[in-house]
Amino acid sequence: MPRMTQPLPYLHGYPEHLLARVRQLIARDELAGYLQSRYPDPHDIQSDRALFDYLNSLRQRHLRHAPPLARVRYDNTLDVLHNALGLHTRASRVHGGQLKARQEIRIASLFREAPAEFLRMIAVHELAHCREREHNKAFYQLCEHMLPGYAQVEFDCRLYLTARDLRASTST
Ligand SMILES: [Zn+2]
C-alpha cells in the first residue's frame, strides 16, 4: 500500500497536517524511536488489585467527592480499535433505601505493557468520567488538571497503538 495513504485508524479526527507528520515518521521508520525516547518508563501495575489501588489513589487526590470505585480491572475484551481503551460504567442500585452509584472501570489489557504515562492517561480519562459523562470541554479540563499535557499524551498514546499494530503486521 502506498505510504502516503496509510490508514491511521487510531487518529481519526486529528488535523491533516499532524497525520502527515505521523506518516512521515512511519515512512522514515522513526515512530518507535520517537515513542521510546519520549516515554522510556515502564510501570509495575500488573494485577487488578494494583490497578485498583493506582486509580483509587488518583481519585482520592483529584476527585475526593466522587463516589468510591467499586471495581477496577484490566480487560482483554475491549475493542481497542473502536476507541474502547477503557470503559467507565455506573450502575445505580437501591441500597438500604438509598440510591447508590456503583462505579466500575475497565482498562484495556494492553496498558499492562504500555509506558507508565499512557496508563496514567487512560486512568485519568476514565476517572474524569466519574464527573463528566461526555467528552466536553469540562471533561478535558479535568483531564488536563489531573495530567498536565493530557492532550499530547493521548495523541502519543494513539501513536503507540499505531506503532504496535505496524509491528504486529510486519512481524507476520
Ligand atoms: Zn471517554
mmCIF file of C-alpha atoms and ligand atoms in Angstrom:
data_model
loop_
_atom_site.group_PDB
_atom_site.id
_atom_site.type_symbol
_atom_site.label_atom_id
_atom_site.label_comp_id
_atom_site.label_asym_id
_atom_site.label_seq_id
_atom_site.Cartn_x
_atom_site.Cartn_y
_atom_site.Cartn_z
ATOM 1 C CA MET A 1 0.000 0.000 0.000
ATOM 2 C CA PRO A 2 1.389 3.437 -0.862
ATOM 3 C CA ARG A 3 2.653 5.015 2.289
ATOM 4 C CA MET A 4 1.012 8.408 1.917
ATOM 5 C CA THR A 5 -2.429 6.809 2.093
ATOM 6 C CA GLN A 6 -1.622 4.600 5.029
ATOM 7 C CA PRO A 7 -4.741 4.447 7.176
ATOM 8 C CA LEU A 8 -4.311 5.703 10.716
ATOM 9 C CA PRO A 9 -7.354 4.274 12.457
ATOM 10 C CA TYR A 10 -6.377 5.453 15.938
ATOM 11 C CA LEU A 11 -6.047 9.037 14.803
ATOM 12 C CA HIS A 12 -9.481 9.831 13.410
ATOM 13 C CA GLY A 13 -10.406 13.453 13.843
ATOM 14 C CA TYR A 14 -6.879 14.845 14.171
ATOM 15 C CA PRO A 15 -5.917 17.545 11.672
ATOM 16 C CA GLU A 16 -4.342 16.505 8.392
ATOM 17 C CA HIS A 17 -1.032 18.303 8.992
ATOM 18 C CA LEU A 18 -0.478 16.166 12.113
ATOM 19 C CA LEU A 19 -1.369 12.990 10.221
ATOM 20 C CA ALA A 20 1.121 13.966 7.510
ATOM 21 C CA ARG A 21 3.851 14.204 10.149
ATOM 22 C CA VAL A 22 2.891 10.819 11.533
ATOM 23 C CA ARG A 23 3.059 9.262 8.056
ATOM 24 C CA GLN A 24 6.479 10.823 7.648
ATOM 25 C CA LEU A 25 7.688 9.314 10.933
ATOM 26 C CA ILE A 26 6.386 5.926 9.791
ATOM 27 C CA ALA A 27 7.966 6.253 6.354
ATOM 28 C CA ARG A 28 11.338 7.058 7.958
ATOM 29 C CA ASP A 29 10.898 4.235 10.437
ATOM 30 C CA GLU A 30 11.212 6.712 13.296
ATOM 31 C CA LEU A 31 7.911 6.221 15.099
ATOM 32 C CA ALA A 32 9.077 3.587 17.587
ATOM 33 C CA GLY A 33 12.226 5.583 18.370
ATOM 34 C CA TYR A 34 10.229 8.740 18.968
ATOM 35 C CA LEU A 35 7.963 6.942 21.439
ATOM 36 C CA GLN A 36 10.823 5.163 23.165
ATOM 37 C CA SER A 37 12.763 8.375 23.725
ATOM 38 C CA ARG A 38 9.749 10.307 24.923
ATOM 39 C CA TYR A 39 8.159 7.582 27.060
ATOM 40 C CA PRO A 40 11.001 5.436 28.383
ATOM 41 C CA ASP A 41 9.416 4.445 31.690
ATOM 42 C CA PRO A 42 7.523 1.201 32.162
ATOM 43 C CA HIS A 43 5.314 0.585 35.190
ATOM 44 C CA ASP A 44 4.768 -2.341 37.505
ATOM 45 C CA ILE A 45 0.984 -2.162 37.848
ATOM 46 C CA GLN A 46 0.251 -5.665 36.657
ATOM 47 C CA SER A 47 -2.535 -7.048 38.812
ATOM 48 C CA ASP A 48 -6.128 -5.875 39.060
ATOM 49 C CA ARG A 49 -5.502 -5.195 42.723
ATOM 50 C CA ALA A 50 -2.558 -2.908 41.932
ATOM 51 C CA LEU A 51 -4.650 -1.216 39.232
ATOM 52 C CA PHE A 52 -7.451 -0.590 41.715
ATOM 53 C CA ASP A 53 -5.018 0.964 44.200
ATOM 54 C CA TYR A 54 -3.486 3.120 41.483
ATOM 55 C CA LEU A 55 -6.822 4.526 40.301
ATOM 56 C CA ASN A 56 -8.099 4.889 43.802
ATOM 57 C CA SER A 57 -5.142 6.979 44.887
ATOM 58 C CA LEU A 58 -5.585 9.217 41.832
ATOM 59 C CA ARG A 59 -9.279 9.540 42.675
ATOM 60 C CA GLN A 60 -8.529 10.475 46.264
ATOM 61 C CA ARG A 61 -6.019 13.067 45.169
ATOM 62 C CA HIS A 62 -8.102 14.750 42.476
ATOM 63 C CA LEU A 63 -11.756 13.759 42.827
ATOM 64 C CA ARG A 64 -12.312 13.472 46.521
ATOM 65 C CA HIS A 65 -16.042 13.990 46.298
ATOM 66 C CA ALA A 66 -16.639 11.443 43.576
ATOM 67 C CA PRO A 67 -18.297 8.229 44.692
ATOM 68 C CA PRO A 68 -15.912 5.390 45.538
ATOM 69 C CA LEU A 69 -14.837 2.913 42.911
ATOM 70 C CA ALA A 70 -16.498 -0.461 43.279
ATOM 71 C CA ARG A 71 -14.281 -2.345 40.895
ATOM 72 C CA VAL A 72 -11.282 -1.746 38.636
ATOM 73 C CA ARG A 73 -9.718 -4.309 36.347
ATOM 74 C CA TYR A 74 -7.785 -4.981 33.187
ATOM 75 C CA ASP A 75 -9.949 -6.310 30.376
ATOM 76 C CA ASN A 76 -8.676 -8.026 27.258
ATOM 77 C CA THR A 77 -12.063 -7.956 25.504
ATOM 78 C CA LEU A 78 -12.322 -4.198 24.909
ATOM 79 C CA ASP A 79 -12.389 -3.224 21.251
ATOM 80 C CA VAL A 80 -9.346 -1.000 21.197
ATOM 81 C CA LEU A 81 -9.575 -0.220 17.501
ATOM 82 C CA HIS A 82 -13.016 1.268 18.029
ATOM 83 C CA ASN A 83 -11.820 3.539 20.752
ATOM 84 C CA ALA A 84 -12.623 1.425 23.765
ATOM 85 C CA LEU A 85 -9.299 1.846 25.538
ATOM 86 C CA GLY A 86 -11.169 1.933 28.765
ATOM 87 C CA LEU A 87 -14.704 1.755 29.994
ATOM 88 C CA HIS A 88 -16.443 3.503 32.821
ATOM 89 C CA THR A 89 -19.766 2.104 33.938
ATOM 90 C CA ARG A 90 -22.076 3.286 36.599
ATOM 91 C CA ALA A 91 -24.909 1.151 37.829
ATOM 92 C CA SER A 92 -27.377 2.686 40.212
ATOM 93 C CA ARG A 93 -28.915 0.431 42.779
ATOM 94 C CA VAL A 94 -31.094 0.992 45.732
ATOM 95 C CA HIS A 95 -29.196 0.021 48.795
ATOM 96 C CA GLY A 96 -30.705 0.390 52.249
ATOM 97 C CA GLY A 97 -33.295 2.837 50.911
ATOM 98 C CA GLN A 98 -30.611 4.973 49.251
ATOM 99 C CA LEU A 99 -29.718 5.176 45.611
ATOM 100 C CA LYS A 100 -26.046 4.300 45.299
ATOM 101 C CA ALA A 101 -23.961 4.572 42.188
ATOM 102 C CA ARG A 102 -21.607 1.679 41.663
ATOM 103 C CA GLN A 103 -18.649 2.810 39.578
ATOM 104 C CA GLU A 104 -16.639 0.295 37.636
ATOM 105 C CA ILE A 105 -13.640 0.975 35.455
ATOM 106 C CA ARG A 106 -12.099 -1.397 32.974
ATOM 107 C CA ILE A 107 -8.836 -0.691 31.187
ATOM 108 C CA ALA A 108 -7.638 -2.483 28.068
ATOM 109 C CA SER A 109 -5.076 -5.145 28.961
ATOM 110 C CA LEU A 110 -2.517 -3.765 26.526
ATOM 111 C CA PHE A 111 -1.846 -0.989 29.054
ATOM 112 C CA ARG A 112 -0.116 -3.558 31.264
ATOM 113 C CA GLU A 113 2.825 -3.414 28.868
ATOM 114 C CA ALA A 114 2.462 0.233 27.869
ATOM 115 C CA PRO A 115 4.655 3.079 29.132
ATOM 116 C CA ALA A 116 3.675 4.481 32.534
ATOM 117 C CA GLU A 117 2.421 7.768 31.077
ATOM 118 C CA PHE A 118 -0.108 6.012 28.872
ATOM 119 C CA LEU A 119 -1.536 4.046 31.765
ATOM 120 C CA ARG A 120 -1.794 7.331 33.658
ATOM 121 C CA MET A 121 -3.570 8.901 30.665
ATOM 122 C CA ILE A 122 -6.244 6.209 30.391
ATOM 123 C CA ALA A 123 -6.685 6.115 34.183
ATOM 124 C CA VAL A 124 -7.227 9.880 34.240
ATOM 125 C CA HIS A 125 -9.626 9.644 31.289
ATOM 126 C CA GLU A 126 -11.826 7.014 32.903
ATOM 127 C CA LEU A 127 -11.746 8.727 36.290
ATOM 128 C CA ALA A 128 -12.822 12.001 34.691
ATOM 129 C CA HIS A 129 -15.968 10.188 33.545
ATOM 130 C CA CYS A 130 -16.919 9.844 37.207
ATOM 131 C CA ARG A 131 -17.727 13.538 36.983
ATOM 132 C CA GLU A 132 -18.360 14.222 33.299
ATOM 133 C CA ARG A 133 -20.069 11.635 31.111
ATOM 134 C CA GLU A 134 -19.476 13.415 27.817
ATOM 135 C CA HIS A 135 -16.218 14.329 26.125
ATOM 136 C CA ASN A 136 -16.928 18.018 26.532
ATOM 137 C CA LYS A 137 -14.749 20.968 27.464
ATOM 138 C CA ALA A 138 -15.182 20.438 31.199
ATOM 139 C CA PHE A 139 -14.173 16.807 30.746
ATOM 140 C CA TYR A 140 -10.903 17.682 29.014
ATOM 141 C CA GLN A 141 -10.160 20.442 31.516
ATOM 142 C CA LEU A 142 -10.485 17.885 34.277
ATOM 143 C CA CYS A 143 -8.153 15.526 32.413
ATOM 144 C CA GLU A 144 -5.594 18.337 31.987
ATOM 145 C CA HIS A 145 -5.867 19.124 35.667
ATOM 146 C CA MET A 146 -5.128 15.513 36.624
ATOM 147 C CA LEU A 147 -2.440 15.072 33.991
ATOM 148 C CA PRO A 148 -0.856 18.274 32.664
ATOM 149 C CA GLY A 149 -0.213 17.807 28.950
ATOM 150 C CA TYR A 150 -3.072 15.284 28.729
ATOM 151 C CA ALA A 151 -3.917 16.102 25.099
ATOM 152 C CA GLN A 152 -0.351 15.437 23.951
ATOM 153 C CA VAL A 153 -0.134 12.200 25.922
ATOM 154 C CA GLU A 154 -3.441 10.986 24.450
ATOM 155 C CA PHE A 155 -2.189 11.768 20.961
ATOM 156 C CA ASP A 156 1.095 9.976 21.639
ATOM 157 C CA CYS A 157 -0.778 7.011 23.085
ATOM 158 C CA ARG A 158 -2.605 6.767 19.756
ATOM 159 C CA LEU A 159 0.803 6.784 18.060
ATOM 160 C CA TYR A 160 1.831 3.969 20.382
ATOM 161 C CA LEU A 161 -1.193 1.914 19.309
ATOM 162 C CA THR A 162 -0.371 2.684 15.675
ATOM 163 C CA ALA A 163 3.251 1.586 16.154
ATOM 164 C CA ARG A 164 2.100 -1.571 17.939
ATOM 165 C CA ASP A 165 -0.142 -2.553 15.012
ATOM 166 C CA LEU A 166 2.593 -1.788 12.485
ATOM 167 C CA ARG A 167 4.999 -4.013 14.407
ATOM 168 C CA ALA A 168 2.420 -6.809 14.502
ATOM 169 C CA SER A 169 1.753 -6.541 10.767
ATOM 170 C CA THR A 170 5.436 -6.580 9.789
ATOM 171 C CA SER A 171 6.377 -9.485 12.063
ATOM 172 C CA THR A 172 3.925 -11.914 10.434
HETATM 173 ZN ZN ZN B 1 -14.228 8.623 27.340
#
